[in-house]
PDB file of C-alpha atoms in Angstrom:
ATOM      1  CA  MET A 281     -15.278 -47.606 106.065  1.00  0.00           C
ATOM      2  CA  ASN A 282     -12.454 -48.607 103.695  1.00  0.00           C
ATOM      3  CA  ASN A 283     -10.333 -46.160 101.698  1.00  0.00           C
ATOM      4  CA  GLU A 284     -12.240 -46.832  98.479  1.00  0.00           C
ATOM      5  CA  SER A 285     -15.592 -46.036 100.139  1.00  0.00           C
ATOM      6  CA  ARG A 286     -14.173 -42.901 101.747  1.00  0.00           C
ATOM      7  CA  MET A 287     -12.875 -41.780  98.372  1.00  0.00           C
ATOM      8  CA  SER A 288     -16.277 -42.449  96.777  1.00  0.00           C
ATOM      9  CA  GLN A 289     -17.977 -40.434  99.502  1.00  0.00           C
ATOM     10  CA  LYS A 290     -15.448 -37.633  99.071  1.00  0.00           C
ATOM     11  CA  HIS A 291     -15.980 -37.475  95.318  1.00  0.00           C
ATOM     12  CA  LEU A 292     -19.760 -37.452  95.569  1.00  0.00           C
ATOM     13  CA  GLU A 293     -19.840 -33.708  95.047  1.00  0.00           C
ATOM     14  CA  ILE A 294     -23.272 -32.143  95.115  1.00  0.00           C
ATOM     15  CA  PHE A 295     -24.187 -28.802  93.594  1.00  0.00           C
ATOM     16  CA  TYR A 296     -27.550 -27.095  93.550  1.00  0.00           C
ATOM     17  CA  ALA A 297     -28.063 -26.335  89.912  1.00  0.00           C
ATOM     18  CA  ASN A 298     -31.340 -24.391  89.754  1.00  0.00           C
ATOM     19  CA  SER A 299     -29.610 -21.729  87.699  1.00  0.00           C
ATOM     20  CA  LEU A 300     -28.448 -24.348  85.199  1.00  0.00           C
ATOM     21  CA  PHE A 301     -31.939 -25.068  83.926  1.00  0.00           C
ATOM     22  CA  SER A 302     -35.167 -23.155  83.722  1.00  0.00           C
ATOM     23  CA  ILE A 303     -37.270 -24.984  86.294  1.00  0.00           C
ATOM     24  CA  PRO A 304     -40.092 -23.800  88.551  1.00  0.00           C
ATOM     25  CA  ASN A 305     -39.329 -22.866  92.161  1.00  0.00           C
ATOM     26  CA  SER A 306     -41.235 -25.932  93.317  1.00  0.00           C
ATOM     27  CA  LYS A 307     -38.465 -28.113  91.894  1.00  0.00           C
ATOM     28  CA  ILE A 308     -35.007 -28.805  93.190  1.00  0.00           C
ATOM     29  CA  MET A 309     -32.144 -29.962  91.052  1.00  0.00           C
ATOM     30  CA  LYS A 310     -28.843 -31.445  92.059  1.00  0.00           C
ATOM     31  CA  LYS A 311     -25.879 -32.115  89.836  1.00  0.00           C
ATOM     32  CA  ILE A 312     -23.793 -35.028  91.054  1.00  0.00           C
ATOM     33  CA  TYR A 313     -20.441 -36.053  89.617  1.00  0.00           C
ATOM     34  CA  LEU A 314     -19.883 -39.792  89.442  1.00  0.00           C
ATOM     35  CA  PRO A 315     -16.175 -40.217  88.659  1.00  0.00           C
ATOM     36  CA  ASN A 316     -16.229 -43.977  89.346  1.00  0.00           C
ATOM     37  CA  ILE A 317     -18.580 -46.867  89.929  1.00  0.00           C
ATOM     38  CA  ASN A 318     -18.273 -46.522  93.711  1.00  0.00           C
ATOM     39  CA  THR A 319     -19.852 -43.069  93.629  1.00  0.00           C
ATOM     40  CA  THR A 320     -22.799 -44.509  91.703  1.00  0.00           C
ATOM     41  CA  LYS A 321     -23.095 -47.156  94.431  1.00  0.00           C
ATOM     42  CA  THR A 322     -22.953 -44.446  97.119  1.00  0.00           C
ATOM     43  CA  LEU A 323     -25.648 -42.392  95.373  1.00  0.00           C
ATOM     44  CA  ALA A 324     -27.935 -45.433  95.067  1.00  0.00           C
ATOM     45  CA  GLY A 325     -27.368 -46.339  98.711  1.00  0.00           C
ATOM     46  CA  GLN A 326     -28.152 -42.823  99.917  1.00  0.00           C
ATOM     47  CA  MET A 327     -31.328 -42.720  97.865  1.00  0.00           C
ATOM     48  CA  ALA A 328     -32.399 -46.172  99.086  1.00  0.00           C
ATOM     49  CA  LYS A 329     -32.259 -44.943 102.682  1.00  0.00           C
ATOM     50  CA  LYS A 330     -34.684 -42.096 101.889  1.00  0.00           C
ATOM     51  CA  LEU A 331     -37.253 -43.943  99.781  1.00  0.00           C
ATOM     52  CA  LYS A 332     -40.442 -44.765 101.669  1.00  0.00           C
ATOM     53  CA  GLY A 333     -42.627 -46.319  98.976  1.00  0.00           C
ATOM     54  CA  GLY A 334     -44.760 -44.724  96.289  1.00  0.00           C
ATOM     55  CA  GLU A 335     -41.821 -43.010  94.599  1.00  0.00           C
ATOM     56  CA  VAL A 336     -41.254 -43.145  90.874  1.00  0.00           C
ATOM     57  CA  LEU A 337     -37.642 -42.766  89.734  1.00  0.00           C
ATOM     58  CA  ALA A 338     -37.504 -41.790  86.062  1.00  0.00           C
ATOM     59  CA  LEU A 339     -34.066 -42.470  84.550  1.00  0.00           C
ATOM     60  CA  SER A 340     -32.855 -41.081  81.258  1.00  0.00           C
ATOM     61  CA  GLY A 341     -29.540 -40.831  79.458  1.00  0.00           C
ATOM     62  CA  PRO A 342     -27.626 -42.384  76.562  1.00  0.00           C
ATOM     63  CA  LEU A 343     -26.715 -46.063  76.294  1.00  0.00           C
ATOM     64  CA  GLY A 344     -24.003 -46.998  78.767  1.00  0.00           C
ATOM     65  CA  SER A 345     -24.408 -43.882  80.911  1.00  0.00           C
ATOM     66  CA  GLY A 346     -25.093 -45.814  84.131  1.00  0.00           C
ATOM     67  CA  LYS A 347     -28.866 -46.245  84.352  1.00  0.00           C
ATOM     68  CA  THR A 348     -28.913 -50.015  84.806  1.00  0.00           C
ATOM     69  CA  THR A 349     -25.849 -49.955  87.072  1.00  0.00           C
ATOM     70  CA  PHE A 350     -27.641 -47.435  89.294  1.00  0.00           C
ATOM     71  CA  VAL A 351     -30.754 -49.673  89.433  1.00  0.00           C
ATOM     72  CA  GLN A 352     -28.613 -52.699  90.342  1.00  0.00           C
ATOM     73  CA  PHE A 353     -26.998 -50.828  93.237  1.00  0.00           C
ATOM     74  CA  LEU A 354     -30.366 -49.420  94.363  1.00  0.00           C
ATOM     75  CA  ALA A 355     -31.914 -52.892  94.354  1.00  0.00           C
ATOM     76  CA  LYS A 356     -29.038 -54.311  96.366  1.00  0.00           C
ATOM     77  CA  ALA A 357     -29.293 -51.459  98.894  1.00  0.00           C
ATOM     78  CA  LEU A 358     -33.027 -52.201  99.225  1.00  0.00           C
ATOM     79  CA  GLY A 359     -32.286 -55.839  99.992  1.00  0.00           C
ATOM     80  CA  VAL A 360     -33.400 -57.346  96.679  1.00  0.00           C
ATOM     81  CA  LYS A 361     -31.896 -60.837  96.564  1.00  0.00           C
ATOM     82  CA  GLN A 362     -32.325 -61.604  92.848  1.00  0.00           C
ATOM     83  CA  ALA A 363     -29.886 -60.382  90.214  1.00  0.00           C
ATOM     84  CA  VAL A 364     -31.238 -57.257  88.532  1.00  0.00           C
ATOM     85  CA  ARG A 365     -30.469 -57.090  84.843  1.00  0.00           C
ATOM     86  CA  SER A 366     -31.535 -54.668  82.186  1.00  0.00           C
ATOM     87  CA  PRO A 367     -35.073 -55.737  81.342  1.00  0.00           C
ATOM     88  CA  SER A 368     -34.778 -54.496  77.729  1.00  0.00           C
ATOM     89  CA  PHE A 369     -36.400 -57.629  76.371  1.00  0.00           C
ATOM     90  CA  ILE A 370     -38.722 -58.250  79.325  1.00  0.00           C
ATOM     91  CA  VAL A 371     -39.716 -54.569  79.776  1.00  0.00           C
ATOM     92  CA  LEU A 372     -41.109 -54.938  83.329  1.00  0.00           C
ATOM     93  CA  GLN A 373     -39.742 -56.905  86.298  1.00  0.00           C
ATOM     94  CA  VAL A 374     -40.900 -56.889  89.920  1.00  0.00           C
ATOM     95  CA  PHE A 375     -38.680 -57.783  92.877  1.00  0.00           C
ATOM     96  CA  LYS A 376     -39.424 -58.264  96.567  1.00  0.00           C
ATOM     97  CA  ILE A 377     -37.731 -55.740  98.872  1.00  0.00           C
ATOM     98  CA  ASN A 378     -36.245 -57.579 101.838  1.00  0.00           C
ATOM     99  CA  SER A 379     -34.911 -54.728 103.945  1.00  0.00           C
ATOM    100  CA  LYS A 380     -37.231 -53.313 106.603  1.00  0.00           C
ATOM    101  CA  ARG A 381     -34.542 -51.079 108.057  1.00  0.00           C
ATOM    102  CA  ILE A 382     -34.273 -49.030 104.875  1.00  0.00           C
ATOM    103  CA  THR A 383     -37.824 -48.591 103.598  1.00  0.00           C
ATOM    104  CA  HIS A 384     -40.964 -47.651 105.455  1.00  0.00           C
ATOM    105  CA  ASN A 385     -43.813 -49.042 103.349  1.00  0.00           C
ATOM    106  CA  ALA A 386     -42.170 -50.396 100.207  1.00  0.00           C
ATOM    107  CA  LYS A 387     -42.466 -54.123  99.666  1.00  0.00           C
ATOM    108  CA  LEU A 388     -41.735 -54.250  95.926  1.00  0.00           C
ATOM    109  CA  LEU A 389     -39.268 -52.765  93.455  1.00  0.00           C
ATOM    110  CA  CYS A 390     -40.735 -52.458  89.952  1.00  0.00           C
ATOM    111  CA  HIS A 391     -38.025 -52.097  87.274  1.00  0.00           C
ATOM    112  CA  VAL A 392     -39.149 -50.991  83.818  1.00  0.00           C
ATOM    113  CA  ASP A 393     -37.053 -50.494  80.679  1.00  0.00           C
ATOM    114  CA  CYS A 394     -38.741 -48.536  77.897  1.00  0.00           C
ATOM    115  CA  TYR A 395     -35.837 -48.767  75.412  1.00  0.00           C
ATOM    116  CA  ARG A 396     -37.734 -50.962  72.941  1.00  0.00           C
ATOM    117  CA  LEU A 397     -41.146 -49.550  73.768  1.00  0.00           C
ATOM    118  CA  LYS A 398     -43.073 -48.227  70.791  1.00  0.00           C
ATOM    119  CA  ASP A 399     -46.275 -47.174  72.532  1.00  0.00           C
ATOM    120  CA  THR A 400     -47.401 -46.508  76.119  1.00  0.00           C
ATOM    121  CA  LYS A 401     -50.308 -48.888  75.497  1.00  0.00           C
ATOM    122  CA  GLU A 402     -47.786 -51.742  75.754  1.00  0.00           C
ATOM    123  CA  LEU A 403     -47.190 -50.793  79.390  1.00  0.00           C
ATOM    124  CA  ASN A 404     -50.900 -50.896  80.134  1.00  0.00           C
ATOM    125  CA  THR A 405     -51.044 -54.510  78.993  1.00  0.00           C
ATOM    126  CA  LEU A 406     -48.038 -55.304  81.225  1.00  0.00           C
ATOM    127  CA  GLY A 407     -49.808 -53.783  84.231  1.00  0.00           C
ATOM    128  CA  LEU A 408     -47.531 -50.827  84.989  1.00  0.00           C
ATOM    129  CA  HIS A 409     -50.549 -48.960  86.378  1.00  0.00           C
ATOM    130  CA  ASP A 410     -50.704 -51.634  89.116  1.00  0.00           C
ATOM    131  CA  TYR A 411     -47.324 -50.421  90.418  1.00  0.00           C
ATOM    132  CA  LEU A 412     -46.833 -46.777  89.415  1.00  0.00           C
ATOM    133  CA  GLY A 413     -47.025 -44.533  92.475  1.00  0.00           C
ATOM    134  CA  LYS A 414     -48.480 -47.229  94.758  1.00  0.00           C
ATOM    135  CA  PRO A 415     -47.453 -46.702  98.415  1.00  0.00           C
ATOM    136  CA  ASN A 416     -45.904 -50.162  98.769  1.00  0.00           C
ATOM    137  CA  VAL A 417     -43.867 -49.973  95.533  1.00  0.00           C
ATOM    138  CA  ILE A 418     -40.742 -48.141  94.418  1.00  0.00           C
ATOM    139  CA  THR A 419     -40.867 -47.883  90.622  1.00  0.00           C
ATOM    140  CA  VAL A 420     -37.692 -47.293  88.598  1.00  0.00           C
ATOM    141  CA  ILE A 421     -38.077 -46.638  84.871  1.00  0.00           C
ATOM    142  CA  GLU A 422     -35.189 -46.552  82.389  1.00  0.00           C
ATOM    143  CA  TRP A 423     -35.641 -44.532  79.179  1.00  0.00           C
ATOM    144  CA  ALA A 424     -38.422 -42.739  81.031  1.00  0.00           C
ATOM    145  CA  GLU A 425     -38.576 -39.839  78.600  1.00  0.00           C
ATOM    146  CA  LYS A 426     -40.537 -42.131  76.261  1.00  0.00           C
ATOM    147  CA  ILE A 427     -43.496 -42.266  78.668  1.00  0.00           C
ATOM    148  CA  LYS A 428     -43.138 -39.070  80.697  1.00  0.00           C
ATOM    149  CA  LYS A 429     -46.792 -38.081  80.245  1.00  0.00           C
ATOM    150  CA  ILE A 430     -48.006 -40.859  82.536  1.00  0.00           C
ATOM    151  CA  PHE A 431     -45.848 -40.020  85.589  1.00  0.00           C
ATOM    152  CA  PRO A 432     -47.273 -38.656  88.836  1.00  0.00           C
ATOM    153  CA  PRO A 433     -46.147 -35.176  89.991  1.00  0.00           C
ATOM    154  CA  LYS A 434     -44.004 -36.764  92.711  1.00  0.00           C
ATOM    155  CA  THR A 435     -41.663 -38.300  90.102  1.00  0.00           C
ATOM    156  CA  ILE A 436     -37.927 -38.017  90.756  1.00  0.00           C
ATOM    157  CA  TRP A 437     -35.977 -37.545  87.530  1.00  0.00           C
ATOM    158  CA  LEU A 438     -32.374 -38.748  87.202  1.00  0.00           C
ATOM    159  CA  LYS A 439     -30.609 -37.864  83.979  1.00  0.00           C
ATOM    160  CA  PHE A 440     -27.313 -39.691  83.512  1.00  0.00           C
ATOM    161  CA  LYS A 441     -24.701 -38.101  81.277  1.00  0.00           C
ATOM    162  CA  TYR A 442     -21.110 -38.657  80.289  1.00  0.00           C
ATOM    163  CA  ALA A 443     -18.754 -36.169  81.942  1.00  0.00           C
ATOM    164  CA  LYS A 444     -15.115 -35.281  81.390  1.00  0.00           C
ATOM    165  CA  HIS A 445     -13.983 -37.614  84.169  1.00  0.00           C
ATOM    166  CA  GLY A 446     -16.629 -40.318  84.493  1.00  0.00           C
ATOM    167  CA  ARG A 447     -20.331 -39.598  84.551  1.00  0.00           C
ATOM    168  CA  MET A 448     -22.805 -37.153  85.995  1.00  0.00           C
ATOM    169  CA  ALA A 449     -26.357 -37.446  87.310  1.00  0.00           C
ATOM    170  CA  LEU A 450     -28.787 -34.540  87.281  1.00  0.00           C
ATOM    171  CA  ILE A 451     -31.527 -35.143  89.818  1.00  0.00           C
ATOM    172  CA  ARG A 452     -34.765 -33.172  89.666  1.00  0.00           C
ATOM    173  CA  ALA A 453     -37.511 -33.589  92.223  1.00  0.00           C
ATOM    174  CA  SER A 454     -40.350 -31.621  93.701  1.00  0.00           C
ATOM    175  CA  ASN A 455     -39.366 -30.167  97.072  1.00  0.00           C
ATOM    176  CA  ARG A 456     -42.988 -29.863  98.168  1.00  0.00           C
ATOM    177  CA  HIS A 457     -42.952 -33.613  98.796  1.00  0.00           C
ATOM    178  CA  GLY A 458     -40.081 -33.331 101.244  1.00  0.00           C
ATOM    179  CA  ILE A 459     -37.627 -35.135  99.015  1.00  0.00           C
ATOM    180  CA  ASP A 460     -34.072 -34.554 100.182  1.00  0.00           C
ATOM    181  CA  PHE A 461     -31.504 -37.236  99.536  1.00  0.00           C
ATOM    182  CA  PHE A 462     -28.469 -35.492 100.958  1.00  0.00           C
TER     183      PHE A 462
END
């Protein structure tokens, strides 16, 4: 492990933040400081190792807060060979997962960007329901707050925010599904 990676690992500070928000006991929340791009890469890599297939990652946050960068690092950690770009104009892209050592059942990564979405009906015509929550698919949705009513209960929410020194990710997931990334 090089010095830069060690520093990223060191700065990936995790805090349980249940008291920060009013959330039910069945939810866990973690607040993660991302002072540099390497910590975002570390977070994505750690999550990739835990994903088994069927998960929905719902990303929210302002423009430039790190959503697409996180997806790019996640895809790379999952063994996706193609370049992952923000699908703002395409809305939905599907990639083959090439790493058997990381995922259990997942064969596809479905990347959705709802930034320009006006209506959830648009996603139905694109076939999102063919991927959402399926056991062989990991679905990652940017600007997820626009379509939050269609997500399964197992959805993992990542809210990216600007912080004093870099960025921050607030991760909320149901602990009854055994989700523990750290």
